């Protein structure tokens, strides 16, 4: 059997996931470009494979139609918005995700972005390198109100960490976890109430038709002037043009963004903003998370190909 592996970090730290595939006798094709593949590139690589371990590369209908032998897709992560799920189901292609493998890494990184934006770490670092030792005024997050949109594993992880900062917690979820809320002092509210009252707003929902550009000009103008917006979930949840205008005009204090609708971002104006900390979809990039995702992705793929 032939396997395509697209994530660049796969088996880079621990070779065991790759060794597991080789032990099963798989012929392995790896991403030759060291970046996310575009549709034309992955179409060429996937056309005769039996299984794929996929990162953020596009598995559109056009791509999948060319993969005539494909039986299983193993997502290296949890978000599946880059996969045409309906067509895969129509074809009987099995799909798995590495649920729980990276939630600690992403929760850590979310809090990291909160602090980096609040304390303007990017600006301070840049100015120090220019030998500018003037003090830069910033904002604390201790004791402030955190609004978490989506209380799955990562959202809950962020809430747990925020308790160390004595933050008040507001949350929104289509399926509230009342037991968790009671244990950690979380108050479930409407999205509008959360946007209006939170000092820090952190997004942890999948990208769907309902959540696409869920944060636009209207929602940004609901927020406090000192609000910080964090997105470590999925690009496309935020209208990036509206975010640019809001940050440029100081409608909100700042933003920490790890994910963009197009990566790298096509809107280069975002790079000019001092009140935005930008990251390259790096939330899950820890040794521990990469090892966990690699092992789980291989286990899922092997199970689905031989079951």
Short mmCIF file of N, CA and C in Angstrom, two decimals, residues 192-298:
data_model
loop_
_atom_site.label_atom_id
_atom_site.label_comp_id
_atom_site.label_asym_id
_atom_site.label_seq_id
_atom_site.Cartn_x
_atom_site.Cartn_y
_atom_site.Cartn_z
N UNK A 192 -23.43 37.78 22.18
CA UNK A 192 -23.46 39.24 22.29
C UNK A 192 -23.03 39.71 23.67
N UNK A 193 -23.51 39.04 24.70
CA UNK A 193 -23.12 39.41 26.06
C UNK A 193 -21.64 39.18 26.28
N UNK A 194 -21.13 38.10 25.74
CA UNK A 194 -19.70 37.80 25.88
C UNK A 194 -18.87 38.87 25.19
N UNK A 195 -19.21 39.22 23.96
CA UNK A 195 -18.45 40.24 23.23
C UNK A 195 -18.45 41.58 23.97
N UNK A 196 -19.56 41.92 24.57
CA UNK A 196 -19.69 43.24 25.22
C UNK A 196 -18.97 43.31 26.56
N UNK A 197 -18.79 42.17 27.22
CA UNK A 197 -18.31 42.21 28.61
C UNK A 197 -16.93 41.63 28.85
N UNK A 198 -16.39 40.89 27.90
CA UNK A 198 -15.09 40.26 28.12
C UNK A 198 -13.94 41.22 27.79
N UNK A 199 -12.88 41.14 28.59
CA UNK A 199 -11.66 41.90 28.31
C UNK A 199 -10.77 41.14 27.33
N UNK A 200 -10.81 39.82 27.43
CA UNK A 200 -10.07 38.95 26.51
C UNK A 200 -11.08 37.97 25.91
N UNK A 201 -11.11 37.85 24.59
CA UNK A 201 -12.03 36.94 23.91
C UNK A 201 -11.19 35.93 23.13
N UNK A 202 -11.43 34.64 23.40
CA UNK A 202 -10.64 33.60 22.77
C UNK A 202 -11.54 32.61 22.04
N UNK A 203 -11.23 32.37 20.78
CA UNK A 203 -12.07 31.53 19.91
C UNK A 203 -11.57 30.09 19.87
N UNK A 204 -12.50 29.16 20.08
CA UNK A 204 -12.16 27.73 20.08
C UNK A 204 -13.30 26.91 19.49
N UNK A 205 -13.70 27.29 18.28
CA UNK A 205 -14.79 26.60 17.58
C UNK A 205 -14.30 26.15 16.21
N UNK A 206 -14.94 25.14 15.62
CA UNK A 206 -14.57 24.71 14.27
C UNK A 206 -15.05 25.72 13.23
N UNK A 207 -14.46 25.64 12.05
CA UNK A 207 -14.90 26.50 10.95
C UNK A 207 -16.00 25.78 10.18
N UNK A 208 -17.19 26.38 10.18
CA UNK A 208 -18.35 25.83 9.48
C UNK A 208 -19.04 26.97 8.74
N UNK A 209 -20.10 26.65 8.05
CA UNK A 209 -20.88 27.71 7.38
C UNK A 209 -21.42 28.70 8.41
N UNK A 210 -21.77 28.20 9.58
CA UNK A 210 -22.33 29.06 10.63
C UNK A 210 -21.28 29.93 11.31
N UNK A 211 -20.03 29.44 11.40
CA UNK A 211 -19.00 30.20 12.12
C UNK A 211 -18.11 31.02 11.20
N UNK A 212 -18.24 30.86 9.88
CA UNK A 212 -17.40 31.61 8.95
C UNK A 212 -17.61 33.11 9.15
N UNK A 213 -16.53 33.81 9.42
CA UNK A 213 -16.54 35.26 9.68
C UNK A 213 -17.55 35.62 10.77
N UNK A 214 -17.58 34.80 11.82
CA UNK A 214 -18.48 35.09 12.94
C UNK A 214 -18.08 36.37 13.67
N UNK A 215 -16.82 36.78 13.52
CA UNK A 215 -16.37 38.06 14.06
C UNK A 215 -16.14 39.00 12.89
N UNK A 216 -17.02 39.99 12.77
CA UNK A 216 -16.90 41.00 11.73
C UNK A 216 -16.95 42.38 12.33
N UNK A 217 -17.22 43.36 11.52
CA UNK A 217 -17.23 44.76 11.99
C UNK A 217 -18.24 44.94 13.12
N UNK A 218 -19.42 44.37 12.97
CA UNK A 218 -20.47 44.52 13.99
C UNK A 218 -20.00 44.00 15.34
N UNK A 219 -19.42 42.80 15.35
CA UNK A 219 -19.00 42.17 16.60
C UNK A 219 -17.81 42.90 17.21
N UNK A 220 -16.88 43.35 16.37
CA UNK A 220 -15.71 44.07 16.88
C UNK A 220 -16.13 45.38 17.55
N UNK A 221 -17.14 46.03 16.99
CA UNK A 221 -17.59 47.30 17.58
C UNK A 221 -18.42 47.08 18.84
N UNK A 222 -18.85 45.85 19.10
CA UNK A 222 -19.50 45.55 20.38
C UNK A 222 -18.48 45.48 21.53
N UNK A 223 -17.25 45.18 21.19
CA UNK A 223 -16.25 44.87 22.21
C UNK A 223 -15.75 46.12 22.92
N UNK A 224 -15.20 45.90 24.11
CA UNK A 224 -14.61 46.99 24.87
C UNK A 224 -13.41 47.58 24.14
N UNK A 225 -13.12 48.83 24.42
CA UNK A 225 -11.97 49.48 23.80
C UNK A 225 -10.66 48.82 24.23
N UNK A 226 -10.68 48.20 25.43
CA UNK A 226 -9.46 47.53 25.91
C UNK A 226 -9.47 46.03 25.63
N UNK A 227 -10.38 45.57 24.75
CA UNK A 227 -10.53 44.13 24.50
C UNK A 227 -9.36 43.58 23.70
N UNK A 228 -9.02 42.33 24.00
CA UNK A 228 -8.02 41.57 23.26
C UNK A 228 -8.73 40.38 22.62
N UNK A 229 -8.51 40.18 21.33
CA UNK A 229 -9.12 39.07 20.60
C UNK A 229 -8.04 38.06 20.23
N UNK A 230 -8.28 36.79 20.57
CA UNK A 230 -7.32 35.72 20.31
C UNK A 230 -7.99 34.66 19.43
N UNK A 231 -7.26 34.22 18.39
CA UNK A 231 -7.76 33.11 17.57
C UNK A 231 -6.65 32.08 17.35
N UNK A 232 -6.79 30.95 18.02
CA UNK A 232 -5.89 29.81 17.79
C UNK A 232 -6.69 28.63 17.24
N UNK A 233 -7.89 28.91 16.73
CA UNK A 233 -8.78 27.84 16.27
C UNK A 233 -8.66 27.64 14.77
N UNK A 234 -9.33 28.45 14.00
CA UNK A 234 -9.34 28.32 12.54
C UNK A 234 -9.37 29.68 11.87
N UNK A 235 -8.57 29.83 10.81
CA UNK A 235 -8.68 31.01 9.98
C UNK A 235 -10.06 31.01 9.33
N UNK A 236 -10.60 32.16 9.10
CA UNK A 236 -11.94 32.24 8.53
C UNK A 236 -13.00 32.55 9.57
N UNK A 237 -12.68 32.38 10.85
CA UNK A 237 -13.64 32.76 11.90
C UNK A 237 -13.76 34.27 12.02
N UNK A 238 -12.69 34.97 11.61
CA UNK A 238 -12.65 36.43 11.72
C UNK A 238 -12.57 37.04 10.33
N UNK A 239 -13.35 38.08 10.10
CA UNK A 239 -13.24 38.87 8.89
C UNK A 239 -11.95 39.69 9.01
N UNK A 240 -10.92 39.32 8.27
CA UNK A 240 -9.60 39.91 8.46
C UNK A 240 -9.55 41.38 8.05
N UNK A 241 -10.33 41.78 7.07
CA UNK A 241 -10.36 43.20 6.68
C UNK A 241 -11.00 44.03 7.79
N UNK A 242 -12.08 43.50 8.39
CA UNK A 242 -12.73 44.20 9.51
C UNK A 242 -11.79 44.27 10.71
N UNK A 243 -11.04 43.19 10.95
CA UNK A 243 -10.08 43.19 12.06
C UNK A 243 -8.99 44.23 11.83
N UNK A 244 -8.48 44.29 10.61
CA UNK A 244 -7.45 45.29 10.30
C UNK A 244 -7.95 46.70 10.60
N UNK A 245 -9.15 47.01 10.13
CA UNK A 245 -9.69 48.35 10.35
C UNK A 245 -9.90 48.63 11.84
N UNK A 246 -10.39 47.62 12.56
CA UNK A 246 -10.64 47.81 14.00
C UNK A 246 -9.35 48.04 14.77
N UNK A 247 -8.30 47.32 14.41
CA UNK A 247 -7.01 47.49 15.10
C UNK A 247 -6.35 48.81 14.71
N UNK A 248 -6.45 49.16 13.44
CA UNK A 248 -5.86 50.41 12.96
C UNK A 248 -6.52 51.61 13.63
N UNK A 249 -7.83 51.52 13.85
CA UNK A 249 -8.57 52.63 14.44
C UNK A 249 -8.69 52.51 15.95
N UNK A 250 -8.00 51.52 16.54
CA UNK A 250 -8.02 51.29 18.00
C UNK A 250 -9.42 51.08 18.54
N UNK A 251 -10.25 50.40 17.76
CA UNK A 251 -11.58 50.01 18.24
C UNK A 251 -11.43 49.02 19.39
N UNK A 252 -10.43 48.12 19.30
CA UNK A 252 -10.07 47.23 20.40
C UNK A 252 -8.58 47.40 20.67
N UNK A 253 -8.13 46.87 21.81
CA UNK A 253 -6.74 47.04 22.25
C UNK A 253 -5.77 46.28 21.36
N UNK A 254 -6.10 45.03 21.03
CA UNK A 254 -5.16 44.25 20.24
C UNK A 254 -5.69 42.87 19.91
N UNK A 255 -4.89 42.11 19.15
CA UNK A 255 -5.28 40.76 18.75
C UNK A 255 -4.05 39.87 18.67
N UNK A 256 -4.27 38.60 18.97
CA UNK A 256 -3.25 37.59 18.82
C UNK A 256 -3.80 36.52 17.89
N UNK A 257 -3.22 36.37 16.70
CA UNK A 257 -3.80 35.52 15.66
C UNK A 257 -2.79 34.47 15.21
N UNK A 258 -3.15 33.21 15.40
CA UNK A 258 -2.29 32.10 14.99
C UNK A 258 -2.75 31.45 13.69
N UNK A 259 -3.97 31.76 13.26
CA UNK A 259 -4.55 31.11 12.10
C UNK A 259 -5.21 32.14 11.19
N UNK A 260 -5.05 31.95 9.89
CA UNK A 260 -5.58 32.90 8.92
C UNK A 260 -6.36 32.15 7.85
N UNK A 261 -7.23 32.88 7.17
CA UNK A 261 -8.04 32.25 6.12
C UNK A 261 -7.15 31.70 5.02
N UNK A 262 -6.10 32.46 4.69
CA UNK A 262 -5.08 31.98 3.75
C UNK A 262 -3.73 32.09 4.46
N UNK A 263 -2.94 31.05 4.38
CA UNK A 263 -1.66 31.04 5.08
C UNK A 263 -0.52 30.79 4.11
N UNK A 264 0.47 31.73 4.02
CA UNK A 264 0.54 33.01 4.72
C UNK A 264 -0.61 33.94 4.32
N UNK A 265 -0.91 34.94 5.18
CA UNK A 265 -2.02 35.85 4.90
C UNK A 265 -1.82 36.61 3.59
N UNK A 266 -2.90 36.77 2.85
CA UNK A 266 -2.84 37.54 1.61
C UNK A 266 -2.96 39.04 1.89
N UNK A 267 -3.56 39.38 3.04
CA UNK A 267 -3.70 40.79 3.41
C UNK A 267 -2.43 41.23 4.15
N UNK A 268 -1.45 41.72 3.43
CA UNK A 268 -0.16 42.06 4.02
C UNK A 268 -0.23 43.28 4.93
N UNK A 269 -1.34 44.02 4.87
CA UNK A 269 -1.49 45.18 5.76
C UNK A 269 -1.48 44.77 7.22
N UNK A 270 -1.88 43.52 7.48
CA UNK A 270 -1.91 43.03 8.86
C UNK A 270 -0.53 43.07 9.49
N UNK A 271 0.52 42.91 8.67
CA UNK A 271 1.88 42.88 9.19
C UNK A 271 2.35 44.25 9.70
N UNK A 272 1.63 45.29 9.32
CA UNK A 272 2.03 46.64 9.70
C UNK A 272 1.54 47.03 11.10
N UNK A 273 0.67 46.23 11.69
CA UNK A 273 0.01 46.61 12.94
C UNK A 273 0.86 46.26 14.16
N UNK A 274 1.11 47.24 15.01
CA UNK A 274 1.84 46.99 16.25
C UNK A 274 0.96 46.34 17.31
N UNK A 275 -0.36 46.49 17.21
CA UNK A 275 -1.25 45.94 18.24
C UNK A 275 -1.78 44.57 17.85
N UNK A 276 -1.03 43.87 17.01
CA UNK A 276 -1.39 42.52 16.62
C UNK A 276 -0.14 41.63 16.67
N UNK A 277 -0.27 40.52 17.39
CA UNK A 277 0.80 39.52 17.41
C UNK A 277 0.41 38.41 16.45
N UNK A 278 1.26 38.14 15.47
CA UNK A 278 0.98 37.19 14.41
C UNK A 278 1.82 35.94 14.60
N UNK A 279 1.20 34.79 14.37
CA UNK A 279 1.91 33.51 14.47
C UNK A 279 1.54 32.63 13.28
N UNK A 280 2.44 31.72 12.93
CA UNK A 280 2.30 30.93 11.70
C UNK A 280 1.64 29.58 11.94
N UNK A 281 0.40 29.61 12.48
CA UNK A 281 -0.33 28.37 12.77
C UNK A 281 0.54 27.46 13.63
N UNK A 282 1.05 28.04 14.71
CA UNK A 282 2.11 27.43 15.51
C UNK A 282 1.62 26.85 16.83
N UNK A 283 0.31 26.97 17.10
CA UNK A 283 -0.20 26.60 18.42
C UNK A 283 0.08 25.18 18.83
N UNK A 284 0.05 24.24 17.89
CA UNK A 284 0.24 22.83 18.21
C UNK A 284 1.68 22.38 18.03
N UNK A 285 2.58 23.32 17.75
CA UNK A 285 3.96 22.94 17.41
C UNK A 285 4.84 22.84 18.65
N UNK A 286 4.58 21.82 19.44
CA UNK A 286 5.48 21.45 20.53
C UNK A 286 5.96 20.03 20.29
N UNK A 287 7.09 19.68 20.88
CA UNK A 287 7.60 18.32 20.72
C UNK A 287 6.56 17.30 21.18
N UNK A 288 5.93 17.60 22.31
CA UNK A 288 4.97 16.66 22.88
C UNK A 288 3.75 16.48 21.98
N UNK A 289 3.21 17.59 21.49
CA UNK A 289 2.02 17.51 20.65
C UNK A 289 2.31 16.84 19.32
N UNK A 290 3.45 17.18 18.72
CA UNK A 290 3.82 16.58 17.44
C UNK A 290 4.00 15.07 17.58
N UNK A 291 4.66 14.65 18.66
CA UNK A 291 4.82 13.21 18.90
C UNK A 291 3.47 12.53 19.06
N UNK A 292 2.60 13.14 19.86
CA UNK A 292 1.27 12.56 20.09
C UNK A 292 0.46 12.48 18.80
N UNK A 293 0.49 13.56 18.00
CA UNK A 293 -0.29 13.57 16.76
C UNK A 293 0.24 12.55 15.76
N UNK A 294 1.56 12.44 15.68
CA UNK A 294 2.15 11.48 14.75
C UNK A 294 1.75 10.06 15.06
N UNK A 295 1.89 9.68 16.33
CA UNK A 295 1.55 8.31 16.74
C UNK A 295 0.06 8.04 16.53
N UNK A 296 -0.78 8.98 16.94
CA UNK A 296 -2.22 8.78 16.83
C UNK A 296 -2.67 8.75 15.37
N UNK A 297 -2.06 9.60 14.53
CA UNK A 297 -2.43 9.63 13.11
C UNK A 297 -2.10 8.31 12.44
N UNK A 298 -0.95 7.73 12.77
CA UNK A 298 -0.56 6.44 12.19
C UNK A 298 -1.48 5.33 12.69
#
